[in-house]
Amino acid sequence: MALLFLSDSDDPVAWNAALAKRVPGLDMRVWPETGAAADIDAALVWNHPPGVLKAFPKLRAILSLGAGVNHVLDDPEIPADIPIARIVDPGLATGMAEYAALAVLRYHRNFDVYERQQREQRWRRLPIPVTTARRVGVLGLGEIGSACARMIAGLGFPVTGWSRTAKSLPGVACYAGPDGLAPFLNTTDILVCVLPLTAATRGIINQTTLAKLPRSAFLINIARGAHVVDQDLIAALDSGQLAGATLDVFAHEPLPREHPFWSHPKVTLTPHIASITNPETAADGVAENLRRLHDGRPLLYLADRARGY
Ligand code: OXD
C-alpha cells in the first residue's frame, strides 16, 4: 500500500515514524517525490494544491490531516467517488478546548484590560467577576465543540451550545437549528465558534448575529476564518457591541500584513495554532483507516460531502 503525504505544514518525518510503527511495510511517499502515480492508494493531506490529486489514477481514499475537511472539499477537481475521512484525535480536541478555556479565562479575569494597563503603566484593580454569571456559548457541538463545552463548564461557567441538529450534552443547555440561534446568542457573553465550515455556516458571524449578543460580549473563533464577516466584526468592536475578539483562524492565511486585525486594539490573534495535529496522538486513527482500506472495509470518520463536514 502506498500513501502519498502532502501538507504545507505537517512534518513528514514524524508522520512516517508514527505510521511505520502501526502499519508495518507502509510505503509513504512525500509530495512531490511520489514515484509512479499509479502506485498511490491513499493520500494524507493538508492544504494540497487544488487539482493535484486527480493525477493519481488508483487513489481510493483521501485522509485529512486535520479535523476539518473543507480544505479538501474546496478543491473542485477531487474525484467524486473517493471517500474523504477526517482526523478524530483526542489530543486535537483537548488542544482546542485548552485554547478556548484559556481565552475565556483571559477575558473573564480582565487580562486583556491588564495587558493594556501595563503598556500604559497604569495601576488599577478591577472587581473580580462572578464565574457563575458569565455565560459562555459554544457554536458547534461536534467532537471538538463538546470537548470545549465540557472543559469550560468544568471551570464553573454556565455553558450553552448551538448546533445544526439537536444534541444533548450533560450540563450544557443545547439549542439547535435556525430558530435556536437567536435565543442562544441573546444569552451568550463569550461566544466560542467551533463550527465546521459549510455553505450554511460561511459568514454566520455577521452584523445580524453579532447584534444579537448582549452588549460588550466577546468572540473567540477557533473554527475557520470564513465563518466571520471581517468588516462586520471590526464594526462591532469599534461600536462597543463587542469588547474583544480572539482569532486563531482567518479567511486568508497567513493573515495579510495589511489586514486591520493585526493592529486592532481589541483583537488578539494567533497563527492557527489552537490545536496542531500531533502524529503521536493522531496516527492510531489514520493507521486504522489504512488497514481498513487495505482489507476493503469501510473507513472511519468519513466526511459527508453533501453536508460539507
Ligand atoms: C483542523 C485544524 O481542522 O487544525 O484540524 O484547523
PDB file of N, CA, C and O in Angstrom, residues 57-130:
ATOM      1  N   PRO A  57      -4.278   7.776 -10.510  1.00  0.00           N
ATOM      2  CA  PRO A  57      -5.425   7.054 -11.071  1.00  0.00           C
ATOM      3  C   PRO A  57      -5.994   5.984 -10.141  1.00  0.00           C
ATOM      4  O   PRO A  57      -7.144   5.595 -10.274  1.00  0.00           O
ATOM      5  N   LYS A  58      -5.186   5.505  -9.172  1.00  0.00           N
ATOM      6  CA  LYS A  58      -5.693   4.413  -8.314  1.00  0.00           C
ATOM      7  C   LYS A  58      -6.012   4.899  -6.905  1.00  0.00           C
ATOM      8  O   LYS A  58      -6.175   4.082  -5.981  1.00  0.00           O
ATOM      9  N   LEU A  59      -6.093   6.215  -6.745  1.00  0.00           N
ATOM     10  CA  LEU A  59      -6.366   6.771  -5.406  1.00  0.00           C
ATOM     11  C   LEU A  59      -7.731   6.279  -4.924  1.00  0.00           C
ATOM     12  O   LEU A  59      -8.731   6.396  -5.635  1.00  0.00           O
ATOM     13  N   ARG A  60      -7.755   5.734  -3.659  1.00  0.00           N
ATOM     14  CA  ARG A  60      -9.018   5.169  -3.156  1.00  0.00           C
ATOM     15  C   ARG A  60      -9.489   5.859  -1.885  1.00  0.00           C
ATOM     16  O   ARG A  60     -10.575   5.591  -1.388  1.00  0.00           O
ATOM     17  N   ALA A  61      -8.646   6.722  -1.302  1.00  0.00           N
ATOM     18  CA  ALA A  61      -9.087   7.421  -0.084  1.00  0.00           C
ATOM     19  C   ALA A  61      -8.285   8.694   0.091  1.00  0.00           C
ATOM     20  O   ALA A  61      -7.086   8.734  -0.207  1.00  0.00           O
ATOM     21  N   ILE A  62      -8.974   9.739   0.579  1.00  0.00           N
ATOM     22  CA  ILE A  62      -8.282  10.984   0.937  1.00  0.00           C
ATOM     23  C   ILE A  62      -8.465  11.155   2.434  1.00  0.00           C
ATOM     24  O   ILE A  62      -9.595  11.179   2.945  1.00  0.00           O
ATOM     25  N   LEU A  63      -7.334  11.221   3.164  1.00  0.00           N
ATOM     26  CA  LEU A  63      -7.395  11.351   4.614  1.00  0.00           C
ATOM     27  C   LEU A  63      -6.917  12.753   4.966  1.00  0.00           C
ATOM     28  O   LEU A  63      -5.806  13.145   4.597  1.00  0.00           O
ATOM     29  N   SER A  64      -7.755  13.509   5.665  1.00  0.00           N
ATOM     30  CA  SER A  64      -7.363  14.869   6.043  1.00  0.00           C
ATOM     31  C   SER A  64      -6.421  14.803   7.229  1.00  0.00           C
ATOM     32  O   SER A  64      -6.599  13.987   8.132  1.00  0.00           O
ATOM     33  N   LEU A  65      -5.431  15.679   7.241  1.00  0.00           N
ATOM     34  CA  LEU A  65      -4.523  15.764   8.386  1.00  0.00           C
ATOM     35  C   LEU A  65      -5.103  16.624   9.506  1.00  0.00           C
ATOM     36  O   LEU A  65      -4.435  16.882  10.491  1.00  0.00           O
ATOM     37  N   GLY A  66      -6.329  17.092   9.326  1.00  0.00           N
ATOM     38  CA  GLY A  66      -6.966  17.893  10.375  1.00  0.00           C
ATOM     39  C   GLY A  66      -8.367  17.388  10.628  1.00  0.00           C
ATOM     40  O   GLY A  66      -8.861  16.472   9.954  1.00  0.00           O
ATOM     41  N   ALA A  67      -9.015  18.027  11.611  1.00  0.00           N
ATOM     42  CA  ALA A  67     -10.397  17.667  11.911  1.00  0.00           C
ATOM     43  C   ALA A  67     -11.313  18.180  10.794  1.00  0.00           C
ATOM     44  O   ALA A  67     -12.338  17.584  10.503  1.00  0.00           O
ATOM     45  N   GLY A  68     -10.931  19.291  10.184  1.00  0.00           N
ATOM     46  CA  GLY A  68     -11.745  19.873   9.115  1.00  0.00           C
ATOM     47  C   GLY A  68     -11.416  19.223   7.774  1.00  0.00           C
ATOM     48  O   GLY A  68     -10.292  18.764   7.550  1.00  0.00           O
ATOM     49  N   VAL A  69     -12.408  19.173   6.888  1.00  0.00           N
ATOM     50  CA  VAL A  69     -12.163  18.644   5.531  1.00  0.00           C
ATOM     51  C   VAL A  69     -12.464  19.699   4.470  1.00  0.00           C
ATOM     52  O   VAL A  69     -12.415  19.398   3.283  1.00  0.00           O
ATOM     53  N   ASN A  70     -12.776  20.927   4.895  1.00  0.00           N
ATOM     54  CA  ASN A  70     -13.141  21.942   3.903  1.00  0.00           C
ATOM     55  C   ASN A  70     -11.983  22.212   2.943  1.00  0.00           C
ATOM     56  O   ASN A  70     -12.197  22.501   1.772  1.00  0.00           O
ATOM     57  N   HIS A  71     -10.736  22.044   3.424  1.00  0.00           N
ATOM     58  CA  HIS A  71      -9.584  22.260   2.532  1.00  0.00           C
ATOM     59  C   HIS A  71      -9.562  21.215   1.417  1.00  0.00           C
ATOM     60  O   HIS A  71      -9.040  21.470   0.335  1.00  0.00           O
ATOM     61  N   VAL A  72     -10.130  20.034   1.664  1.00  0.00           N
ATOM     62  CA  VAL A  72     -10.220  19.010   0.615  1.00  0.00           C
ATOM     63  C   VAL A  72     -11.407  19.325  -0.304  1.00  0.00           C
ATOM     64  O   VAL A  72     -11.281  19.351  -1.535  1.00  0.00           O
ATOM     65  N   LEU A  73     -12.551  19.612   0.329  1.00  0.00           N
ATOM     66  CA  LEU A  73     -13.773  19.830  -0.459  1.00  0.00           C
ATOM     67  C   LEU A  73     -13.700  21.096  -1.309  1.00  0.00           C
ATOM     68  O   LEU A  73     -14.416  21.223  -2.306  1.00  0.00           O
ATOM     69  N   ASP A  74     -12.837  22.030  -0.911  1.00  0.00           N
ATOM     70  CA  ASP A  74     -12.684  23.269  -1.685  1.00  0.00           C
ATOM     71  C   ASP A  74     -12.046  23.007  -3.051  1.00  0.00           C
ATOM     72  O   ASP A  74     -12.053  23.877  -3.913  1.00  0.00           O
ATOM     73  N   ASP A  75     -11.441  21.822  -3.217  1.00  0.00           N
ATOM     74  CA  ASP A  75     -10.793  21.502  -4.489  1.00  0.00           C
ATOM     75  C   ASP A  75     -11.852  20.928  -5.432  1.00  0.00           C
ATOM     76  O   ASP A  75     -12.320  19.806  -5.243  1.00  0.00           O
ATOM     77  N   PRO A  76     -12.250  21.691  -6.465  1.00  0.00           N
ATOM     78  CA  PRO A  76     -13.333  21.199  -7.330  1.00  0.00           C
ATOM     79  C   PRO A  76     -12.910  19.979  -8.145  1.00  0.00           C
ATOM     80  O   PRO A  76     -13.753  19.313  -8.740  1.00  0.00           O
ATOM     81  N   GLU A  77     -11.607  19.674  -8.145  1.00  0.00           N
ATOM     82  CA  GLU A  77     -11.156  18.585  -9.029  1.00  0.00           C
ATOM     83  C   GLU A  77     -10.917  17.270  -8.306  1.00  0.00           C
ATOM     84  O   GLU A  77     -10.365  16.345  -8.882  1.00  0.00           O
ATOM     85  N   ILE A  78     -11.322  17.165  -7.029  1.00  0.00           N
ATOM     86  CA  ILE A  78     -11.123  15.851  -6.393  1.00  0.00           C
ATOM     87  C   ILE A  78     -12.164  14.889  -6.964  1.00  0.00           C
ATOM     88  O   ILE A  78     -13.323  15.250  -7.134  1.00  0.00           O
ATOM     89  N   PRO A  79     -11.715  13.665  -7.267  1.00  0.00           N
ATOM     90  CA  PRO A  79     -12.641  12.704  -7.872  1.00  0.00           C
ATOM     91  C   PRO A  79     -13.872  12.505  -6.988  1.00  0.00           C
ATOM     92  O   PRO A  79     -13.773  12.414  -5.762  1.00  0.00           O
ATOM     93  N   ALA A  80     -15.045  12.410  -7.627  1.00  0.00           N
ATOM     94  CA  ALA A  80     -16.325  12.442  -6.917  1.00  0.00           C
ATOM     95  C   ALA A  80     -16.567  11.219  -6.050  1.00  0.00           C
ATOM     96  O   ALA A  80     -17.255  11.283  -5.046  1.00  0.00           O
ATOM     97  N   ASP A  81     -15.994  10.069  -6.431  1.00  0.00           N
ATOM     98  CA  ASP A  81     -16.382   8.830  -5.753  1.00  0.00           C
ATOM     99  C   ASP A  81     -15.395   8.395  -4.669  1.00  0.00           C
ATOM    100  O   ASP A  81     -15.519   7.311  -4.122  1.00  0.00           O
ATOM    101  N   ILE A  82     -14.416   9.210  -4.335  1.00  0.00           N
ATOM    102  CA  ILE A  82     -13.405   8.772  -3.364  1.00  0.00           C
ATOM    103  C   ILE A  82     -13.828   9.188  -1.949  1.00  0.00           C
ATOM    104  O   ILE A  82     -14.178  10.350  -1.724  1.00  0.00           O
ATOM    105  N   PRO A  83     -13.794   8.255  -0.989  1.00  0.00           N
ATOM    106  CA  PRO A  83     -14.145   8.641   0.380  1.00  0.00           C
ATOM    107  C   PRO A  83     -13.124   9.616   0.974  1.00  0.00           C
ATOM    108  O   PRO A  83     -11.932   9.524   0.703  1.00  0.00           O
ATOM    109  N   ILE A  84     -13.640  10.540   1.792  1.00  0.00           N
ATOM    110  CA  ILE A  84     -12.777  11.525   2.456  1.00  0.00           C
ATOM    111  C   ILE A  84     -12.980  11.329   3.954  1.00  0.00           C
ATOM    112  O   ILE A  84     -14.113  11.353   4.440  1.00  0.00           O
ATOM    113  N   ALA A  85     -11.878  11.119   4.683  1.00  0.00           N
ATOM    114  CA  ALA A  85     -12.000  10.931   6.131  1.00  0.00           C
ATOM    115  C   ALA A  85     -11.257  12.053   6.840  1.00  0.00           C
ATOM    116  O   ALA A  85     -10.264  12.572   6.345  1.00  0.00           O
ATOM    117  N   ARG A  86     -11.788  12.428   8.024  1.00  0.00           N
ATOM    118  CA  ARG A  86     -11.095  13.451   8.801  1.00  0.00           C
ATOM    119  C   ARG A  86     -10.342  12.778   9.928  1.00  0.00           C
ATOM    120  O   ARG A  86     -10.505  11.570  10.149  1.00  0.00           O
ATOM    121  N   ILE A  87      -9.562  13.567  10.655  1.00  0.00           N
ATOM    122  CA  ILE A  87      -8.870  13.015  11.816  1.00  0.00           C
ATOM    123  C   ILE A  87      -9.751  13.175  13.034  1.00  0.00           C
ATOM    124  O   ILE A  87     -10.326  14.251  13.256  1.00  0.00           O
ATOM    125  N   VAL A  88      -9.896  12.106  13.784  1.00  0.00           N
ATOM    126  CA  VAL A  88     -10.523  12.225  15.095  1.00  0.00           C
ATOM    127  C   VAL A  88      -9.442  11.828  16.081  1.00  0.00           C
ATOM    128  O   VAL A  88      -8.931  10.717  16.040  1.00  0.00           O
ATOM    129  N   ASP A  89      -9.062  12.795  16.908  1.00  0.00           N
ATOM    130  CA  ASP A  89      -7.902  12.591  17.776  1.00  0.00           C
ATOM    131  C   ASP A  89      -8.180  13.282  19.106  1.00  0.00           C
ATOM    132  O   ASP A  89      -8.399  14.491  19.134  1.00  0.00           O
ATOM    133  N   PRO A  90      -8.184  12.517  20.186  1.00  0.00           N
ATOM    134  CA  PRO A  90      -8.471  13.138  21.480  1.00  0.00           C
ATOM    135  C   PRO A  90      -7.489  14.271  21.795  1.00  0.00           C
ATOM    136  O   PRO A  90      -7.849  15.274  22.400  1.00  0.00           O
ATOM    137  N   GLY A  91      -6.236  14.138  21.326  1.00  0.00           N
ATOM    138  CA  GLY A  91      -5.229  15.176  21.592  1.00  0.00           C
ATOM    139  C   GLY A  91      -5.604  16.486  20.908  1.00  0.00           C
ATOM    140  O   GLY A  91      -5.446  17.575  21.466  1.00  0.00           O
ATOM    141  N   LEU A  92      -6.154  16.378  19.701  1.00  0.00           N
ATOM    142  CA  LEU A  92      -6.540  17.573  18.932  1.00  0.00           C
ATOM    143  C   LEU A  92      -7.692  18.295  19.646  1.00  0.00           C
ATOM    144  O   LEU A  92      -7.680  19.512  19.825  1.00  0.00           O
ATOM    145  N   ALA A  93      -8.667  17.514  20.091  1.00  0.00           N
ATOM    146  CA  ALA A  93      -9.827  18.108  20.772  1.00  0.00           C
ATOM    147  C   ALA A  93      -9.394  18.761  22.091  1.00  0.00           C
ATOM    148  O   ALA A  93      -9.850  19.862  22.426  1.00  0.00           O
ATOM    149  N   THR A  94      -8.479  18.107  22.814  1.00  0.00           N
ATOM    150  CA  THR A  94      -8.019  18.691  24.087  1.00  0.00           C
ATOM    151  C   THR A  94      -7.308  20.017  23.833  1.00  0.00           C
ATOM    152  O   THR A  94      -7.497  20.996  24.559  1.00  0.00           O
ATOM    153  N   GLY A  95      -6.478  20.047  22.790  1.00  0.00           N
ATOM    154  CA  GLY A  95      -5.767  21.287  22.467  1.00  0.00           C
ATOM    155  C   GLY A  95      -6.733  22.428  22.167  1.00  0.00           C
ATOM    156  O   GLY A  95      -6.547  23.561  22.627  1.00  0.00           O
ATOM    157  N   MET A  96      -7.784  22.125  21.417  1.00  0.00           N
ATOM    158  CA  MET A  96      -8.778  23.153  21.078  1.00  0.00           C
ATOM    159  C   MET A  96      -9.488  23.635  22.348  1.00  0.00           C
ATOM    160  O   MET A  96      -9.715  24.826  22.548  1.00  0.00           O
ATOM    161  N   ALA A  97      -9.832  22.670  23.207  1.00  0.00           N
ATOM    162  CA  ALA A  97     -10.551  23.023  24.439  1.00  0.00           C
ATOM    163  C   ALA A  97      -9.661  23.866  25.355  1.00  0.00           C
ATOM    164  O   ALA A  97     -10.125  24.829  25.976  1.00  0.00           O
ATOM    165  N   GLU A  98      -8.370  23.525  25.412  1.00  0.00           N
ATOM    166  CA  GLU A  98      -7.448  24.318  26.248  1.00  0.00           C
ATOM    167  C   GLU A  98      -7.376  25.763  25.751  1.00  0.00           C
ATOM    168  O   GLU A  98      -7.407  26.710  26.530  1.00  0.00           O
ATOM    169  N   TYR A  99      -7.273  25.905  24.434  1.00  0.00           N
ATOM    170  CA  TYR A  99      -7.184  27.256  23.856  1.00  0.00           C
ATOM    171  C   TYR A  99      -8.452  28.039  24.198  1.00  0.00           C
ATOM    172  O   TYR A  99      -8.394  29.198  24.626  1.00  0.00           O
ATOM    173  N   ALA A 100      -9.621  27.396  23.995  1.00  0.00           N
ATOM    174  CA  ALA A 100     -10.893  28.086  24.247  1.00  0.00           C
ATOM    175  C   ALA A 100     -11.000  28.469  25.722  1.00  0.00           C
ATOM    176  O   ALA A 100     -11.370  29.606  26.061  1.00  0.00           O
ATOM    177  N   ALA A 101     -10.625  27.542  26.606  1.00  0.00           N
ATOM    178  CA  ALA A 101     -10.730  27.813  28.049  1.00  0.00           C
ATOM    179  C   ALA A 101      -9.790  28.948  28.450  1.00  0.00           C
ATOM    180  O   ALA A 101     -10.148  29.827  29.253  1.00  0.00           O
ATOM    181  N   LEU A 102      -8.588  28.938  27.881  1.00  0.00           N
ATOM    182  CA  LEU A 102      -7.604  29.994  28.176  1.00  0.00           C
ATOM    183  C   LEU A 102      -8.145  31.360  27.752  1.00  0.00           C
ATOM    184  O   LEU A 102      -8.080  32.344  28.500  1.00  0.00           O
ATOM    185  N   ALA A 103      -8.723  31.426  26.548  1.00  0.00           N
ATOM    186  CA  ALA A 103      -9.234  32.708  26.044  1.00  0.00           C
ATOM    187  C   ALA A 103     -10.444  33.164  26.869  1.00  0.00           C
ATOM    188  O   ALA A 103     -10.596  34.361  27.153  1.00  0.00           O
ATOM    189  N   VAL A 104     -11.296  32.211  27.270  1.00  0.00           N
ATOM    190  CA  VAL A 104     -12.449  32.568  28.105  1.00  0.00           C
ATOM    191  C   VAL A 104     -11.949  33.147  29.435  1.00  0.00           C
ATOM    192  O   VAL A 104     -12.393  34.218  29.880  1.00  0.00           O
ATOM    193  N   LEU A 105     -11.006  32.456  30.067  1.00  0.00           N
ATOM    194  CA  LEU A 105     -10.500  32.936  31.369  1.00  0.00           C
ATOM    195  C   LEU A 105      -9.799  34.293  31.236  1.00  0.00           C
ATOM    196  O   LEU A 105      -9.901  35.142  32.111  1.00  0.00           O
ATOM    197  N   ARG A 106      -9.101  34.466  30.129  1.00  0.00           N
ATOM    198  CA  ARG A 106      -8.377  35.735  29.931  1.00  0.00           C
ATOM    199  C   ARG A 106      -9.363  36.903  29.916  1.00  0.00           C
ATOM    200  O   ARG A 106      -9.140  37.928  30.559  1.00  0.00           O
ATOM    201  N   TYR A 107     -10.496  36.723  29.184  1.00  0.00           N
ATOM    202  CA  TYR A 107     -11.490  37.797  29.179  1.00  0.00           C
ATOM    203  C   TYR A 107     -12.191  37.882  30.523  1.00  0.00           C
ATOM    204  O   TYR A 107     -12.415  38.974  31.053  1.00  0.00           O
ATOM    205  N   HIS A 108     -12.535  36.723  31.064  1.00  0.00           N
ATOM    206  CA  HIS A 108     -13.295  36.713  32.318  1.00  0.00           C
ATOM    207  C   HIS A 108     -12.530  37.441  33.426  1.00  0.00           C
ATOM    208  O   HIS A 108     -13.101  38.216  34.183  1.00  0.00           O
ATOM    209  N   ARG A 109     -11.191  37.221  33.498  1.00  0.00           N
ATOM    210  CA  ARG A 109     -10.396  37.822  34.576  1.00  0.00           C
ATOM    211  C   ARG A 109      -9.710  39.125  34.124  1.00  0.00           C
ATOM    212  O   ARG A 109      -8.772  39.594  34.752  1.00  0.00           O
ATOM    213  N   ASN A 110     -10.231  39.718  33.026  1.00  0.00           N
ATOM    214  CA  ASN A 110      -9.790  41.055  32.582  1.00  0.00           C
ATOM    215  C   ASN A 110      -8.318  41.134  32.195  1.00  0.00           C
ATOM    216  O   ASN A 110      -7.720  42.219  32.254  1.00  0.00           O
ATOM    217  N   PHE A 111      -7.709  40.033  31.810  1.00  0.00           N
ATOM    218  CA  PHE A 111      -6.296  40.116  31.438  1.00  0.00           C
ATOM    219  C   PHE A 111      -6.086  40.982  30.201  1.00  0.00           C
ATOM    220  O   PHE A 111      -5.035  41.586  30.035  1.00  0.00           O
ATOM    221  N   ASP A 112      -7.108  41.044  29.318  1.00  0.00           N
ATOM    222  CA  ASP A 112      -6.978  41.929  28.149  1.00  0.00           C
ATOM    223  C   ASP A 112      -6.836  43.376  28.620  1.00  0.00           C
ATOM    224  O   ASP A 112      -6.022  44.150  28.115  1.00  0.00           O
ATOM    225  N   VAL A 113      -7.594  43.739  29.672  1.00  0.00           N
ATOM    226  CA  VAL A 113      -7.520  45.114  30.198  1.00  0.00           C
ATOM    227  C   VAL A 113      -6.179  45.319  30.916  1.00  0.00           C
ATOM    228  O   VAL A 113      -5.501  46.337  30.738  1.00  0.00           O
ATOM    229  N   TYR A 114      -5.750  44.323  31.715  1.00  0.00           N
ATOM    230  CA  TYR A 114      -4.483  44.479  32.447  1.00  0.00           C
ATOM    231  C   TYR A 114      -3.286  44.564  31.491  1.00  0.00           C
ATOM    232  O   TYR A 114      -2.315  45.267  31.768  1.00  0.00           O
ATOM    233  N   GLU A 115      -3.373  43.872  30.346  1.00  0.00           N
ATOM    234  CA  GLU A 115      -2.276  43.975  29.361  1.00  0.00           C
ATOM    235  C   GLU A 115      -2.190  45.412  28.839  1.00  0.00           C
ATOM    236  O   GLU A 115      -1.102  45.975  28.684  1.00  0.00           O
ATOM    237  N   ARG A 116      -3.368  46.019  28.591  1.00  0.00           N
ATOM    238  CA  ARG A 116      -3.376  47.428  28.130  1.00  0.00           C
ATOM    239  C   ARG A 116      -2.838  48.323  29.222  1.00  0.00           C
ATOM    240  O   ARG A 116      -2.031  49.228  28.982  1.00  0.00           O
ATOM    241  N   GLN A 117      -3.294  48.081  30.460  1.00  0.00           N
ATOM    242  CA  GLN A 117      -2.858  48.928  31.579  1.00  0.00           C
ATOM    243  C   GLN A 117      -1.345  48.853  31.771  1.00  0.00           C
ATOM    244  O   GLN A 117      -0.702  49.855  32.066  1.00  0.00           O
ATOM    245  N   GLN A 118      -0.782  47.659  31.584  1.00  0.00           N
ATOM    246  CA  GLN A 118       0.666  47.529  31.770  1.00  0.00           C
ATOM    247  C   GLN A 118       1.400  48.402  30.754  1.00  0.00           C
ATOM    248  O   GLN A 118       2.365  49.092  31.084  1.00  0.00           O
ATOM    249  N   ARG A 119       0.890  48.388  29.497  1.00  0.00           N
ATOM    250  CA  ARG A 119       1.546  49.212  28.470  1.00  0.00           C
ATOM    251  C   ARG A 119       1.491  50.683  28.857  1.00  0.00           C
ATOM    252  O   ARG A 119       2.363  51.461  28.541  1.00  0.00           O
ATOM    253  N   GLU A 120       0.396  51.066  29.581  1.00  0.00           N
ATOM    254  CA  GLU A 120       0.240  52.479  29.979  1.00  0.00           C
ATOM    255  C   GLU A 120       0.829  52.740  31.373  1.00  0.00           C
ATOM    256  O   GLU A 120       0.664  53.822  31.927  1.00  0.00           O
ATOM    257  N   GLN A 121       1.456  51.746  31.973  1.00  0.00           N
ATOM    258  CA  GLN A 121       1.997  51.824  33.348  1.00  0.00           C
ATOM    259  C   GLN A 121       0.926  52.329  34.311  1.00  0.00           C
ATOM    260  O   GLN A 121       1.146  53.250  35.098  1.00  0.00           O
ATOM    261  N   ARG A 122      -0.243  51.708  34.194  1.00  0.00           N
ATOM    262  CA  ARG A 122      -1.390  52.137  34.989  1.00  0.00           C
ATOM    263  C   ARG A 122      -1.741  51.059  36.014  1.00  0.00           C
ATOM    264  O   ARG A 122      -1.912  49.905  35.658  1.00  0.00           O
ATOM    265  N   TRP A 123      -1.807  51.474  37.312  1.00  0.00           N
ATOM    266  CA  TRP A 123      -2.136  50.537  38.403  1.00  0.00           C
ATOM    267  C   TRP A 123      -3.600  50.732  38.750  1.00  0.00           C
ATOM    268  O   TRP A 123      -3.976  51.721  39.361  1.00  0.00           O
ATOM    269  N   ARG A 124      -4.453  49.794  38.317  1.00  0.00           N
ATOM    270  CA  ARG A 124      -5.882  49.924  38.622  1.00  0.00           C
ATOM    271  C   ARG A 124      -6.453  48.524  38.794  1.00  0.00           C
ATOM    272  O   ARG A 124      -6.294  47.666  37.932  1.00  0.00           O
ATOM    273  N   ARG A 125      -7.093  48.292  39.955  1.00  0.00           N
ATOM    274  CA  ARG A 125      -7.648  46.959  40.221  1.00  0.00           C
ATOM    275  C   ARG A 125      -9.117  46.938  39.823  1.00  0.00           C
ATOM    276  O   ARG A 125      -9.867  47.838  40.177  1.00  0.00           O
ATOM    277  N   LEU A 126      -9.507  45.893  39.109  1.00  0.00           N
ATOM    278  CA  LEU A 126     -10.902  45.764  38.685  1.00  0.00           C
ATOM    279  C   LEU A 126     -11.572  44.708  39.560  1.00  0.00           C
ATOM    280  O   LEU A 126     -10.904  43.786  40.037  1.00  0.00           O
ATOM    281  N   PRO A 127     -12.875  44.827  39.766  1.00  0.00           N
ATOM    282  CA  PRO A 127     -13.560  43.798  40.542  1.00  0.00           C
ATOM    283  C   PRO A 127     -13.420  42.435  39.856  1.00  0.00           C
ATOM    284  O   PRO A 127     -13.324  42.368  38.628  1.00  0.00           O
ATOM    285  N   ILE A 128     -13.375  41.371  40.653  1.00  0.00           N
ATOM    286  CA  ILE A 128     -13.308  40.030  40.067  1.00  0.00           C
ATOM    287  C   ILE A 128     -14.736  39.580  39.777  1.00  0.00           C
ATOM    288  O   ILE A 128     -15.563  39.484  40.677  1.00  0.00           O
ATOM    289  N   PRO A 129     -15.043  39.334  38.503  1.00  0.00           N
ATOM    290  CA  PRO A 129     -16.429  38.983  38.157  1.00  0.00           C
ATOM    291  C   PRO A 129     -16.812  37.585  38.666  1.00  0.00           C
ATOM    292  O   PRO A 129     -15.947  36.755  38.927  1.00  0.00           O
ATOM    293  N   VAL A 130     -18.105  37.355  38.770  1.00  0.00           N
ATOM    294  CA  VAL A 130     -18.611  36.082  39.279  1.00  0.00           C
ATOM    295  C   VAL A 130     -18.641  35.056  38.128  1.00  0.00           C
ATOM    296  O   VAL A 130     -19.269  35.294  37.092  1.00  0.00           O
TER     297      VAL A 130
END
